[in-house]
Every structure is written in structure tokens, then in C-alpha cells.
Short mmCIF file of C-alpha atoms in Angstrom, two decimals:
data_model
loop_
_atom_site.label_atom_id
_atom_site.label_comp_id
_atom_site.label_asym_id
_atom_site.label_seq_id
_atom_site.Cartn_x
_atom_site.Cartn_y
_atom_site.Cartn_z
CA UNK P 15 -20.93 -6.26 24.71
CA UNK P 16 -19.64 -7.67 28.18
CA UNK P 17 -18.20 -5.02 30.47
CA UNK P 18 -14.91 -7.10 30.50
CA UNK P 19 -14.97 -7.22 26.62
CA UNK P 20 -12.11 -4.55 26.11
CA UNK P 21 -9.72 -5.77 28.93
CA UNK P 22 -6.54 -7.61 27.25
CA UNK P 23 -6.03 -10.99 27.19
CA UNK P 24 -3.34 -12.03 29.65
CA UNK P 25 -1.74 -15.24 28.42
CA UNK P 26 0.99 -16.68 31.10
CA UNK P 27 4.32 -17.12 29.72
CA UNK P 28 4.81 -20.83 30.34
CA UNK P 29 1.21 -21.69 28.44
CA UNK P 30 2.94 -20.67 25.26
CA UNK P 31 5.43 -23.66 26.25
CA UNK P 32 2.64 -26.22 26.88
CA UNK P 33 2.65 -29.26 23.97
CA UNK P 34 -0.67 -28.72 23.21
CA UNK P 35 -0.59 -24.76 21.79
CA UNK P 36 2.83 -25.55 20.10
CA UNK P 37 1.05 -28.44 18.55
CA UNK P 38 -1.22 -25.65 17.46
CA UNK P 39 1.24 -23.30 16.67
CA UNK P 40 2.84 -25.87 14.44
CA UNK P 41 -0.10 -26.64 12.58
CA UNK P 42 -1.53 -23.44 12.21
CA UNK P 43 -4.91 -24.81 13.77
CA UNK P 44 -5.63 -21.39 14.82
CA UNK P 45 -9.58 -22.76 16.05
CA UNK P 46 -7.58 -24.95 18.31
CA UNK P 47 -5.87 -22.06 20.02
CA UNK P 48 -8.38 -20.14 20.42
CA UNK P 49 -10.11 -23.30 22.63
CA UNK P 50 -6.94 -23.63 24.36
CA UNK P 51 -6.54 -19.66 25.17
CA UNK P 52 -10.24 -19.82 26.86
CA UNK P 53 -10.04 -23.08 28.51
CA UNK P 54 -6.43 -22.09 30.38
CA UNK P 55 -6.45 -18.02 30.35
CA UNK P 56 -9.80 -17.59 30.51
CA UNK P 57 -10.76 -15.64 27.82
CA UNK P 58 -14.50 -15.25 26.11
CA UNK P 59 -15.14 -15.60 22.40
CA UNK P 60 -15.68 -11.37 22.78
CA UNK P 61 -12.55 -10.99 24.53
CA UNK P 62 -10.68 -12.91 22.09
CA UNK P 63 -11.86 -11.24 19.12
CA UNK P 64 -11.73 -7.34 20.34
CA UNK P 65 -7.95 -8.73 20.97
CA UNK P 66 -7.66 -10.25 17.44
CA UNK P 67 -9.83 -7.43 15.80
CA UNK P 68 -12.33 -9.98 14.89
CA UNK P 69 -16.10 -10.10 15.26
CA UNK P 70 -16.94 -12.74 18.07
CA UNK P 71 -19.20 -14.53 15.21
CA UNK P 72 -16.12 -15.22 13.68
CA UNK P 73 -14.11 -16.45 16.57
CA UNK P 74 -16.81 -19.02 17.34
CA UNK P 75 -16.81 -20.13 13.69
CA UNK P 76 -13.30 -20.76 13.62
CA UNK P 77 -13.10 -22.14 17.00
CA UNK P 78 -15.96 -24.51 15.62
CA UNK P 79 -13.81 -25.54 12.99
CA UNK P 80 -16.62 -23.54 10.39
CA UNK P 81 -13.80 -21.33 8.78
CA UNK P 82 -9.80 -22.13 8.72
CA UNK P 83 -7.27 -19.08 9.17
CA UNK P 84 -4.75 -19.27 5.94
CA UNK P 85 -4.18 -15.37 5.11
CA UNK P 86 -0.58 -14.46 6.88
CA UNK P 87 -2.44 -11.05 7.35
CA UNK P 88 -4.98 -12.47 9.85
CA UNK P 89 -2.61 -14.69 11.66
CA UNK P 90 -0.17 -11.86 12.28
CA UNK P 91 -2.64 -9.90 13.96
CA UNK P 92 -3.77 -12.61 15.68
CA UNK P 93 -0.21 -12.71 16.70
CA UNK P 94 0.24 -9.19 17.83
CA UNK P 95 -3.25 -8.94 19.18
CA UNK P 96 -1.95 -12.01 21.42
CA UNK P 97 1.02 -10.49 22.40
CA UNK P 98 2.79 -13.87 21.29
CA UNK P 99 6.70 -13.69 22.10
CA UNK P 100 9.11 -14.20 19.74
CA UNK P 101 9.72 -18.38 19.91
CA UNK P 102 5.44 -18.69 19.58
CA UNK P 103 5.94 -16.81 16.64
CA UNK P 104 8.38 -18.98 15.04
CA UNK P 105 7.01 -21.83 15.97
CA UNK P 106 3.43 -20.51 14.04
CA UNK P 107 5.83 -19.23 11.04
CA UNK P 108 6.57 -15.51 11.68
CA UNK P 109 9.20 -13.43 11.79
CA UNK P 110 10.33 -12.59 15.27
CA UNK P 111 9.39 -9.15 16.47
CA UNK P 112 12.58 -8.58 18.26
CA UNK P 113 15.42 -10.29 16.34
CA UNK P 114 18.72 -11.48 18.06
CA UNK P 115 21.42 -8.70 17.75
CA UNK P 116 24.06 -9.03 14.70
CA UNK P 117 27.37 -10.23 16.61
CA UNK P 118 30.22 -7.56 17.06
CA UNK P 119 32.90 -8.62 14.46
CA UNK P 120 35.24 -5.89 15.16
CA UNK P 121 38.56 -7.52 15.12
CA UNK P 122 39.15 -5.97 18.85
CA UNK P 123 36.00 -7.96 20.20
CA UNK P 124 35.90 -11.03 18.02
CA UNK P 125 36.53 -14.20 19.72
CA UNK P 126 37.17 -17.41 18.64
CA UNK P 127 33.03 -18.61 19.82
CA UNK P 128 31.86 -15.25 17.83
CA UNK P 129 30.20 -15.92 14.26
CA UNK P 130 32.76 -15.47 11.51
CA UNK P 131 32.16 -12.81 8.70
CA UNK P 132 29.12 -13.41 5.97
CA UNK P 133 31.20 -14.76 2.79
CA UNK P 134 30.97 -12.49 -0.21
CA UNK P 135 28.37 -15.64 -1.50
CA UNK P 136 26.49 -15.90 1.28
CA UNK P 137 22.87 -13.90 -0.53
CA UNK P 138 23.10 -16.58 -3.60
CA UNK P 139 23.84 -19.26 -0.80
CA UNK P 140 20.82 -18.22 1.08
CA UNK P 141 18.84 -18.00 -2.09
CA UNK P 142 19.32 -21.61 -2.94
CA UNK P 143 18.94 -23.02 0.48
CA UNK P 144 15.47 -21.63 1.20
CA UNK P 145 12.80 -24.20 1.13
CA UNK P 146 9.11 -24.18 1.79
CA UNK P 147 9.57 -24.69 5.39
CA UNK P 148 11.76 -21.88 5.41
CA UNK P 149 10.02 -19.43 3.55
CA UNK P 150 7.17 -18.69 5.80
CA UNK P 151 9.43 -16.43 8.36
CA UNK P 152 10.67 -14.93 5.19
CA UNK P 153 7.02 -13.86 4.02
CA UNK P 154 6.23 -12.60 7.25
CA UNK P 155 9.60 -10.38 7.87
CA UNK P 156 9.38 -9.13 3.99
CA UNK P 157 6.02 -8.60 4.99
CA UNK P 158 6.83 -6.15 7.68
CA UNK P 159 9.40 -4.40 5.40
CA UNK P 160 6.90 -3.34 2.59
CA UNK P 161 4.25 -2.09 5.34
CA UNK P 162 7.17 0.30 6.78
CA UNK P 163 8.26 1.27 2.90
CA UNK P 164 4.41 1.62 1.70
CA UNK P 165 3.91 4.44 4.72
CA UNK P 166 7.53 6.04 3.83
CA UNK P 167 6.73 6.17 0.27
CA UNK P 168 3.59 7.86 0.62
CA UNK P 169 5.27 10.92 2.75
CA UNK P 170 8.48 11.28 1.18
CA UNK P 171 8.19 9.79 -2.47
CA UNK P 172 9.85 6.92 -4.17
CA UNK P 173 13.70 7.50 -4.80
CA UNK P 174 15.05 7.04 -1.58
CA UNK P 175 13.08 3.37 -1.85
CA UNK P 176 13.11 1.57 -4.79
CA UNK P 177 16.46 0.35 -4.87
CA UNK P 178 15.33 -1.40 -1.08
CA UNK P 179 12.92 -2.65 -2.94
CA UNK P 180 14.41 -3.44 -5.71
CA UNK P 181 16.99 -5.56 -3.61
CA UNK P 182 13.67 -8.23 -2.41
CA UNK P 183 12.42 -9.17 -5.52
CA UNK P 184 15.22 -12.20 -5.99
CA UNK P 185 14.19 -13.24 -2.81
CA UNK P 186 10.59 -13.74 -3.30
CA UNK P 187 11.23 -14.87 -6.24
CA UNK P 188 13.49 -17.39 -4.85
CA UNK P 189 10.43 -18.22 -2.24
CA UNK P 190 7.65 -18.90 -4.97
CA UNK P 191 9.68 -21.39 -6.47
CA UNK P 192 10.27 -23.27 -3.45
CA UNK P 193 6.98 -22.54 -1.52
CA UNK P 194 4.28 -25.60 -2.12
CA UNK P 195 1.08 -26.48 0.09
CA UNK P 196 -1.07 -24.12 2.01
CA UNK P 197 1.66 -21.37 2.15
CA UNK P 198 2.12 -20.87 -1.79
CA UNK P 199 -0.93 -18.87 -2.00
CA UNK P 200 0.35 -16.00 0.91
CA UNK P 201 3.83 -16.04 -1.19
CA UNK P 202 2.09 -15.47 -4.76
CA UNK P 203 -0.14 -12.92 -3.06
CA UNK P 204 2.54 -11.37 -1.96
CA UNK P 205 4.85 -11.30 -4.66
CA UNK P 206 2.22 -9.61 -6.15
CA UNK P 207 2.25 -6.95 -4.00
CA UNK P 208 6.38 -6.12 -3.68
CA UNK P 209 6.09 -6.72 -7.30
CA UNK P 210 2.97 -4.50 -7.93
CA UNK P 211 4.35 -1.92 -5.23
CA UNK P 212 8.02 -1.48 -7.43
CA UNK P 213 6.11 -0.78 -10.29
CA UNK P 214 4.42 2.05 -8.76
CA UNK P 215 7.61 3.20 -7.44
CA UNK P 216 8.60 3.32 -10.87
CA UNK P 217 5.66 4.88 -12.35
CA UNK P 218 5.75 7.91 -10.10
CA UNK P 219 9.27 8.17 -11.00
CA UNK P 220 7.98 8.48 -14.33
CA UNK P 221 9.45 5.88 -15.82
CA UNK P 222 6.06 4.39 -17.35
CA UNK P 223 8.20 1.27 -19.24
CA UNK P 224 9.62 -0.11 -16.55
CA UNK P 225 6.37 0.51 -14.30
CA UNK P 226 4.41 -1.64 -17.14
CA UNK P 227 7.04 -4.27 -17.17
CA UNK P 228 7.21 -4.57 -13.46
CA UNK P 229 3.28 -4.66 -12.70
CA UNK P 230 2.64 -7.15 -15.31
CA UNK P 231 4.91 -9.24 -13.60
CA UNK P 232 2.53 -8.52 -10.96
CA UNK P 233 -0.39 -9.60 -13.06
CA UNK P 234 1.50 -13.04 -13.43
CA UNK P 235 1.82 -13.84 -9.98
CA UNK P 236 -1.84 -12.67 -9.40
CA UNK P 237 -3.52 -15.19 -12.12
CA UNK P 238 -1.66 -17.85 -10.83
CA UNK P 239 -3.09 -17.01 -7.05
CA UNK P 240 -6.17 -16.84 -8.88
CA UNK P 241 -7.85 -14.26 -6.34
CA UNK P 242 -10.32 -11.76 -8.48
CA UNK P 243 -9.45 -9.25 -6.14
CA UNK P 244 -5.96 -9.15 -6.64
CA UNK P 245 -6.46 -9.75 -10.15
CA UNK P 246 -8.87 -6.90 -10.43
CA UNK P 247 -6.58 -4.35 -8.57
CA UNK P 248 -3.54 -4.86 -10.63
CA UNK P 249 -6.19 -4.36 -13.89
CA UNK P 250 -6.47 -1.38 -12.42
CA UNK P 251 -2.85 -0.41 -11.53
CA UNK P 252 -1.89 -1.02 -15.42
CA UNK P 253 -5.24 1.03 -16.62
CA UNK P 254 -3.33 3.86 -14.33
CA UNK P 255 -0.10 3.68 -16.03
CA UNK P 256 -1.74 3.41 -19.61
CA UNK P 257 -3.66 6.87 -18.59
CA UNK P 258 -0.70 8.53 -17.62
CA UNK P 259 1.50 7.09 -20.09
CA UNK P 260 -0.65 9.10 -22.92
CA UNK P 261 -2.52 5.76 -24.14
CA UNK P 262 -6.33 7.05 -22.90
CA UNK P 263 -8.45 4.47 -24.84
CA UNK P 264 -5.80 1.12 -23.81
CA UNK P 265 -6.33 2.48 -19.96
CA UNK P 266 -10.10 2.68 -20.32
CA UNK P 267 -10.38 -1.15 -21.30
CA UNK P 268 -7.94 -2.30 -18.70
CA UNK P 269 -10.42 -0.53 -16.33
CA UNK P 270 -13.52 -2.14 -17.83
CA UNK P 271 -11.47 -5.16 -17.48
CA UNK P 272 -10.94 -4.56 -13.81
CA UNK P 273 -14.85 -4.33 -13.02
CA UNK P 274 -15.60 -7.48 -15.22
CA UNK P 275 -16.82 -9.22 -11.86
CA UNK P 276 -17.81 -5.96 -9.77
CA UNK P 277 -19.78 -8.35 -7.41
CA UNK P 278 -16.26 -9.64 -6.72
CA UNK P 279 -14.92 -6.89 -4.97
CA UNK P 280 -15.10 -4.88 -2.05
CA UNK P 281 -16.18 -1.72 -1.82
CA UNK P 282 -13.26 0.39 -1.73
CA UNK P 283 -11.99 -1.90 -4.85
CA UNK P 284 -15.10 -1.20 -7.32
CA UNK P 285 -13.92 2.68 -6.05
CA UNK P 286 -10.69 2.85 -7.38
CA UNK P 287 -11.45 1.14 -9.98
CA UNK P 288 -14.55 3.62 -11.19
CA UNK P 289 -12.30 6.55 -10.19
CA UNK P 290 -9.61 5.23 -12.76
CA UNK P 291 -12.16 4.68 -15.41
CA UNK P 292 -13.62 8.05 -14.70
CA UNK P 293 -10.02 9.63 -15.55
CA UNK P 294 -9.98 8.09 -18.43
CA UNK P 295 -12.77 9.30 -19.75
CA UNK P 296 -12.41 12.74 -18.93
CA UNK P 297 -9.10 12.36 -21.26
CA UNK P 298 -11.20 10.93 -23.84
CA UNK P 299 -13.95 13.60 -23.63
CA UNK P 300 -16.41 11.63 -21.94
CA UNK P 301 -17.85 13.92 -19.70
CA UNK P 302 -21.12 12.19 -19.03
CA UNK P 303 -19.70 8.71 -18.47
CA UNK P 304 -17.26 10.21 -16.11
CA UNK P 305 -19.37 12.03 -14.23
CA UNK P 306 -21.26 9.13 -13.62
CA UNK P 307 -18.70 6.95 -13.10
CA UNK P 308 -17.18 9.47 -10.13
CA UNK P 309 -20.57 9.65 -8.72
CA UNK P 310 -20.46 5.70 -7.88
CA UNK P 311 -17.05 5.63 -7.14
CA UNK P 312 -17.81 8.37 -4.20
CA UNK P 313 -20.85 6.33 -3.32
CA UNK P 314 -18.57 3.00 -3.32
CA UNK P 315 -15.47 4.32 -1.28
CA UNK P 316 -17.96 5.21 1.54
CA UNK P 317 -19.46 2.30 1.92
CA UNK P 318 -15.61 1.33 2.32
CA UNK P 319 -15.51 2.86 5.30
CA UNK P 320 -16.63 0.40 7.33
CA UNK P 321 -16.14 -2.55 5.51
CA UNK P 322 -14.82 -4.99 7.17
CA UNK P 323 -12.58 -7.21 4.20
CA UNK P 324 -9.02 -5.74 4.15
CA UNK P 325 -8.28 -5.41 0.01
CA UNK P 326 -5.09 -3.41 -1.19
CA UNK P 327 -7.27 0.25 -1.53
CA UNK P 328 -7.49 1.61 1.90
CA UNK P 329 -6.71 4.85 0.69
CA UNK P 330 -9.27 4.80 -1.54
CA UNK P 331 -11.40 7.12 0.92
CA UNK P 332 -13.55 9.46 0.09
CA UNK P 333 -11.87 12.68 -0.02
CA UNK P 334 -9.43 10.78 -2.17
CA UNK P 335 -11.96 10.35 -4.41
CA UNK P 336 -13.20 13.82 -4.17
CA UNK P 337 -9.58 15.06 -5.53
CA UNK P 338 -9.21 12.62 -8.15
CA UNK P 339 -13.37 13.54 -8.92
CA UNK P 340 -11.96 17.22 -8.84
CA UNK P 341 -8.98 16.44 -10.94
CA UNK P 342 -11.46 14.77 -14.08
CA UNK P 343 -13.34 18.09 -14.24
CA UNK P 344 -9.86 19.66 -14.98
CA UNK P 345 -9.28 17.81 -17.54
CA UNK P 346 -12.73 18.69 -18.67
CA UNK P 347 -12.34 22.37 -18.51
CA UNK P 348 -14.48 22.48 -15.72
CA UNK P 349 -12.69 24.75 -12.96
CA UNK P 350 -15.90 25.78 -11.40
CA UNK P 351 -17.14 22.79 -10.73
CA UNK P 352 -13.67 21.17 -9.49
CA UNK P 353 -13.88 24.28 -7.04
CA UNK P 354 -16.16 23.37 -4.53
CA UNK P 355 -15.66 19.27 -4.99
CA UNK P 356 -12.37 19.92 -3.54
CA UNK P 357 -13.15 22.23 -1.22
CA UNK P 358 -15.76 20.08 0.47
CA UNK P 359 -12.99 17.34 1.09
CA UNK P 360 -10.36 19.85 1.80
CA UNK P 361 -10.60 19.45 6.06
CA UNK P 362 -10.50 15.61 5.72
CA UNK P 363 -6.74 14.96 4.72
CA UNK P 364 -4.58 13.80 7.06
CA UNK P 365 -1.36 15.42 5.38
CA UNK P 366 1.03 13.37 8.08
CA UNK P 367 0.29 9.59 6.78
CA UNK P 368 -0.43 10.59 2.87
CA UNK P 369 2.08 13.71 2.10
CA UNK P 370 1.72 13.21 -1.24
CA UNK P 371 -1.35 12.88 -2.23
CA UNK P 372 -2.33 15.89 -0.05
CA UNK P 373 -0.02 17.55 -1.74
CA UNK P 374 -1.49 16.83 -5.05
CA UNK P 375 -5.16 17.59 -3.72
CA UNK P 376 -3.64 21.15 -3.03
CA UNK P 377 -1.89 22.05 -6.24
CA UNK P 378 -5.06 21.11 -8.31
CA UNK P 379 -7.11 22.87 -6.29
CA UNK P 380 -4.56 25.79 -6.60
CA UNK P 381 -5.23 24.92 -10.38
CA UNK P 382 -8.33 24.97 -10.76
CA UNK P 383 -8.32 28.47 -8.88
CA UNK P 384 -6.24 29.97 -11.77
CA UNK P 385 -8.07 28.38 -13.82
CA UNK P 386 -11.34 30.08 -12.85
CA UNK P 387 -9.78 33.24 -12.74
CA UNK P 388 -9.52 33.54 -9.14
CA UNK P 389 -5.59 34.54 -8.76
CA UNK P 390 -6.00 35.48 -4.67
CA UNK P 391 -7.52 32.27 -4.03
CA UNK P 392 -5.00 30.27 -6.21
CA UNK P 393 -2.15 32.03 -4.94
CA UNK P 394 -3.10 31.18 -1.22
CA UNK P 395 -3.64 27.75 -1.96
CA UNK P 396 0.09 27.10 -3.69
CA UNK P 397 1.39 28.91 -0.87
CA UNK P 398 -0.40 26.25 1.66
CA UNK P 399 1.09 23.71 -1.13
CA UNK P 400 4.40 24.77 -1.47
CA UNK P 401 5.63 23.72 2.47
CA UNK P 402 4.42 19.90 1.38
CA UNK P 403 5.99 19.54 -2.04
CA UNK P 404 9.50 20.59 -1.25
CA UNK P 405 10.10 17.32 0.28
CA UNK P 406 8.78 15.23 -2.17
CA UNK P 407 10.21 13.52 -5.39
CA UNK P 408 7.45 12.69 -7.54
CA UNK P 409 6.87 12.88 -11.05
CA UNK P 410 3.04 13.50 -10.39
CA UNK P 411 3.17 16.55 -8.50
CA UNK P 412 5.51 17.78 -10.75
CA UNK P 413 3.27 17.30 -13.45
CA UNK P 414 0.25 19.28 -11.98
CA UNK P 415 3.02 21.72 -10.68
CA UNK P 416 3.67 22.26 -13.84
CA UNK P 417 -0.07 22.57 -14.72
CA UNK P 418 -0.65 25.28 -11.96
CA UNK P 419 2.84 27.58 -13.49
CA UNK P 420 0.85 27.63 -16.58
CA UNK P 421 -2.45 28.86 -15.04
CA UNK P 422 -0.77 31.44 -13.11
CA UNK P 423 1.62 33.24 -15.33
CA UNK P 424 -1.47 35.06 -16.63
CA UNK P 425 -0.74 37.63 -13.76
CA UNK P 426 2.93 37.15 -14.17
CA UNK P 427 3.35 40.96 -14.33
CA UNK P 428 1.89 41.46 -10.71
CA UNK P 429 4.67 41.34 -8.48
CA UNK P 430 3.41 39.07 -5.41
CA UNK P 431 2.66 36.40 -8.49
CA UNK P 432 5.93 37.21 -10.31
CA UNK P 433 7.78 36.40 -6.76
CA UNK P 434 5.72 33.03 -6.74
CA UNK P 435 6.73 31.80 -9.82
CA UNK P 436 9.87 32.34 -9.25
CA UNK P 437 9.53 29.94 -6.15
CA UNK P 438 7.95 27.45 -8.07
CA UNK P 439 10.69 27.43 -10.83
CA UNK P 440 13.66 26.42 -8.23
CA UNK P 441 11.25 24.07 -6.75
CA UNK P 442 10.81 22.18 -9.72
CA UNK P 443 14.46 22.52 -10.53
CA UNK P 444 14.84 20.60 -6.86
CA UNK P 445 12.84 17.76 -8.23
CA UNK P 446 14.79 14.54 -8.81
CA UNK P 447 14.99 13.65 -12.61
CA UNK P 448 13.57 10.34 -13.38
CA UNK P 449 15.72 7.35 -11.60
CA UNK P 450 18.05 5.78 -14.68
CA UNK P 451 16.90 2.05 -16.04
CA UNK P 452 19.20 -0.66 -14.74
CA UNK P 453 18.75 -3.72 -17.20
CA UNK P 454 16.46 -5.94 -14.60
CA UNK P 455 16.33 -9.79 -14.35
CA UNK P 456 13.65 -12.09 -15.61
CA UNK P 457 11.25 -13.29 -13.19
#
């Protein structure tokens, strides 16, 4: 790699003004800017693409014309990897990074050239004025939203969310209807995902009904896009919610379902997707097929570690693996095996960016502790465990919580255990109750 390879591209203000990059801008002819960008800043092929986070192979081929950019995901980087300002972004389709301030409509500082107050209409107004044209800054801001709600959701749980959520979904509705061209497919894709994401929401609320409802919905945007991977992934997302709903066998054939077309998928995808048929047969006895079935998935998610095609599983890593790996053998009655799977993955959570599902590697480790009989280890554990759940509303954890009370009031006459479950009790009494069903609208 060139010594200058890592040094930033600086892009003068004034070339984002010039005809010909807003010509490119406009017509998304990303190749087109990257020949501009090295012809007036500079800028090598390497240079470009350690800015971009993409391989200089790739640069050339779309600077060549080879491959056309399409996926919002990849311009947006290429957008922030630019350091594009705010009218460049419009111009390409994005939401602004730093949007103009709301005006002060305090009577006191009103004036008569101030914007007068939204009417009580004005989200139904919006909603039928969008066009095609006008959707792609709406993809791209709703875009930023569910990235900030995905990372809040996974340290803090889902009911401080889902009604934010909740409150998008006529919106990109409203957007796939309107949305033809090259831009429909980045609006059904990610429809998919809000859509997908709410019924997760839902099914860690517990609320398995409206969690199928909402990712089948999900499903239909998906086989419209047409993208096996997408399709694949929610497969797998319903298999989930079968499992935990109780319905073992329905959640197995979603999951065989999911890996019809393994060749399909990226890594990290065939590994969430093995790991989900793995649970389900652990709850349907299957201890062979789900040993095996963990074994790939293990194999699979670290290969995913440094593949390079983003796919909606990058937490599908493998000490992820190793606790859902771990929590199969509980269901199997295997403590002392689930012992040291999850104690070789215990250093490699990073409890700050996924709260919860640290949280849930902890208590089943605690589990399978008490399980094995080892009370000083399992009590030491749901200590370390106790800190990460208290903050946390989710229907999962309280499940396994639940789980780990049971294993442990063996010793509930020793006083140090006594005192514990005691501590667990008002913690689960903390525990939101599942959120309440408000009738929802069609698609």
C-alpha cells in the first residue's frame, strides 16, 4: 500500500459546486465522481477507497464503469467517507447531516417572516405529497434513525422504542407506494428492515402474535425485493419466534427454509441461521443434529469475521454463537458441557454495545452452574449478572432469569443464596409486563 494511502482526501469546498460533480451527484454516477475527485483533488484509486472503505479493485471497477453503486448503504459511506457537506448530499439524495434548526414559534419571538405553526394535518399532508423524487432523503434520514434505535435497543431493551418505531411504519409505507425506478429496491429493502426490526421489538416484549404479524409483513416486502439474503434472514427471524413461541417443529422448517440456497448467503447469514436450527433441535431432542449444526454455525460466523459483504447478522460473532451453542446443551440437560463452551467465549463480550445479550450469556452460564451442582460458581456468576439486567426490559432474560431461580433454590436454606433470591425476586418484579396490543393498520 502507498505510504500516502491512509491520509484523507481533501476535497475543496467550491469543487462540490462545479457542474460536472453535481451532474454526478444528480445522477448517482458514483464511477464518474470518483474520476472527477482524482483528476481535480488528486486522489489515487487507494486513497479513495481506504476513504470510502472500499478495496481499490473495486474503486477502479466502478470508476471503469464495471460495477454501478445502487445500495443507499454504500453511497452513504461514500458520503461520509467524503466528508460531503450537507447541499452535496441532497443533491446525491441524502439526508443532510446537520439539518436547519426548527424556527422559534414562541409567540414573544415570532415574526411576521417566521414559519407559521405545523397544522394539526400536516403528517397525512406530508404522507400524500411524497413522491419518488422525494422519498430518497426520506430513506436515508429513516435510515439514520433505525441505526441509532438498533444500538439503543440492544443496551437498554425494547419499551422505551417501539412506539418510535412504531410511529415510521406509515411513512415507509407511504414511500413504497410512491417510490419507482432504481430507488424502489433501497425502499423495499428497507421496509423490510423497520418492519422486520418492530417485530423483534415485539417479540422480546413477548408478545409472539404481534411479532409474527409484523415480520411477515417483513417477509412481504422482502419477496417483492427479491434479494435471497433478505429473504433468507427474515426465514430465519420467523423460525426464532416459532421456537420461542412453543411451536419447535414449525420453527425447524422455517429454518430449513432459510438455508434452502446456503450458497446464497454470507457467512455470518448461513450462522445464524444454523444456530437457530440448532435451537430447535435441542427442543425437539435432537441432540446429534444440533450438535452438528452448532459446530458449522461456529465454523461459519468466523469466517464472518472478515467478510467483506455487509448482510443484517453482524452480531452473529462467534462468542454469540458460543452462548446460544451453550444455551442448546441446556436445553439438552447438558450443564457440563455448556460449562466450558461459555466460559471459553466469556472474555470476548463487549457488554457496552450488546447489554443484552451479555446479559443473557451470563445468566445461562449462571444456569448451567446450578445446574451442575456448582452453587459458588453459579452464585458468582448471577452476581456479575445482576448489575446488567436491572436496566433491561426484556422478556428473554426474564425467561432464563427465571430458569436460573429454579436451579438455585436447591440451596435456598443457605443464607448467602436465600439473600440472592430474594434479589432476584424484586428484580423480576422490576421487569416491565409485556407492552399492551394497539389494533395496528394494514400494510
Amino acid at each position: 500500500m502507498p505510504a500516502d494511502a491512509t491520509e484523507p482526501v481533501v476535497i475543496l469546498p467550491e469543487l462540490w459546486q462545479r457542474p460536472e460533480i453535481l451532474e454526478s451527484l444528480r445522477t448517482r454516477n458514483i464511477g464518474q465522481l470518483f474520476r472527477l475527485i482524482r483528476q481535480h483533488a488528486g486522489a489515487s484509486q487507494t486513497r479513495i477507497g481506504v476513504a470510502v472503505n472500499l478495496s481499490q479493485g473495486k474503486v477502479s471497477e466502478i470508476m471503469k464503469g464495471a460495477v454501478q453503486v445502487t445500495s443507499f448503504e454504500v453511497i452513504e459511506r461514500i458520503a461520509e467517507g467524503l466528508n460531503m457537506p450537507d447541499p452535496a448530499r441532497m443533491t446525491l439524495g441524502l439526508a443532510p447531516r446537520n439539518p436547519l434548526p426548527k424556527p422559534d414559534l414562541r409567540p414573544e419571538r415570532a415574526s411576521s417572516s417566521q414559519v407559521t405553526p405545523p397544522e394539526a394535518g400536516l403528517p397525512t399532508t406530508y404522507l400524500i405529497s411524497l413522491t419518488g423524487a422525494s422519498s430518497r432523503p426520506v430513506i436515508s434520514g429513516l435510515r439514520h434513525v433505525l441505526s441509532g434505535h438498533i444500538q439503543a435497543e440492544a443496551i437498554m431493551g425494547p419499551p422505551l422504542l417501539i412506539n418510535a418505531v412504531k410511529s415510521q411504519i406509515p411513512l415507509i409505507g407511504q414511500v413504497c407506494r410512491v417510490t419507482r425506478g432504481a430507488d424502489r429496491a433501497e425502499a423495499l429493502n428497507f421496509a423490510s428492515e423497520l418492519l422486520e426490526f418492530y417485530g423483534w421489538l415485539h417479540q422480546d416484549l413477548g408478545d409472539f402474535t404481534q411479532a409474527t404479524i409484523w415480520t411477515n409483513k417483513a417477509l412481504d416486502y422482502a419477496m417483492e425485493l427479491g434479494d435471497q439474503r433478505i429473504i433468507s434472514y427474515v426465514l430465519m427471524r420467523k423460525s426464532a419466534i416459532a421456537i420461542e413461541a412453543g411451536d419447535h417443529g414449525h420453527g425447524l422448517g422455517l429454518a430449513n427454509a432459510a438455508l434452502a440456497n446456503p450458497d446464497a448467503l454470507t457467512s455470518r447469514l448461513r450462522a445464524v441461521v444454523l444456530r437457530t436450527r440448532a435451537i430447535a433441535n435441542a427442543y425437539l431432542g435432537e441432540a446429534a443434529d444440533s450438535a452438528r449444526d452448532s459446530e458449522t454455525a461456529l465454523i461459519e460466523a468466523t469466517a464472518g469475521m472478515i467478510q467483506t459483504d455487509s448482510d443484517r447478522a453482524p452480531y452473529c460473532t462467534p462468542a454469540y454463537v458460543a452462548m446460544e451453542t451453550g444455551a442448546t446443551r441446556l436445553l439438552l440437560g447438558q450443564a457440563t458441557t455448556a460449562i466450558p463452551i461459555f466460559e471459553a467465549s466469556r472474555s470476548q463480550w463487549a457488554p457496552s454495545s450488546q447489554a443484552r445479550d451479555h446479559a443473557l450469556f451470563l445468566t445461562r452460564m449462571a444456569t448451567a452452574y446450578a445446574m451442575a451442582g456448582e452453587r459458588d460458581q453459579a452464585c458468582t456468576v448471577t452476581e456479575e449478572a445482576i448489575p446488567r439486567i436491572q436496566a433491561l426490559r426484556s422478556s428473554r432474560v426474564a425467561g432464563q432469569l427465571t430458569a436460573l431461580r429454579t436451579q438455585l433454590t436447591r440451596w435456598s436454606t443457605d443464607r448467602p443464596v436465600a439473600d440472592l433470591l430474594t434479589r432476584l425476586d424484586l428484580l423480576s418484579e422490576s421487569f416491565y409486563p409485556p407492552a399492551p396490543r394497539p389494533p395496528e393498520g394494514e400494510r
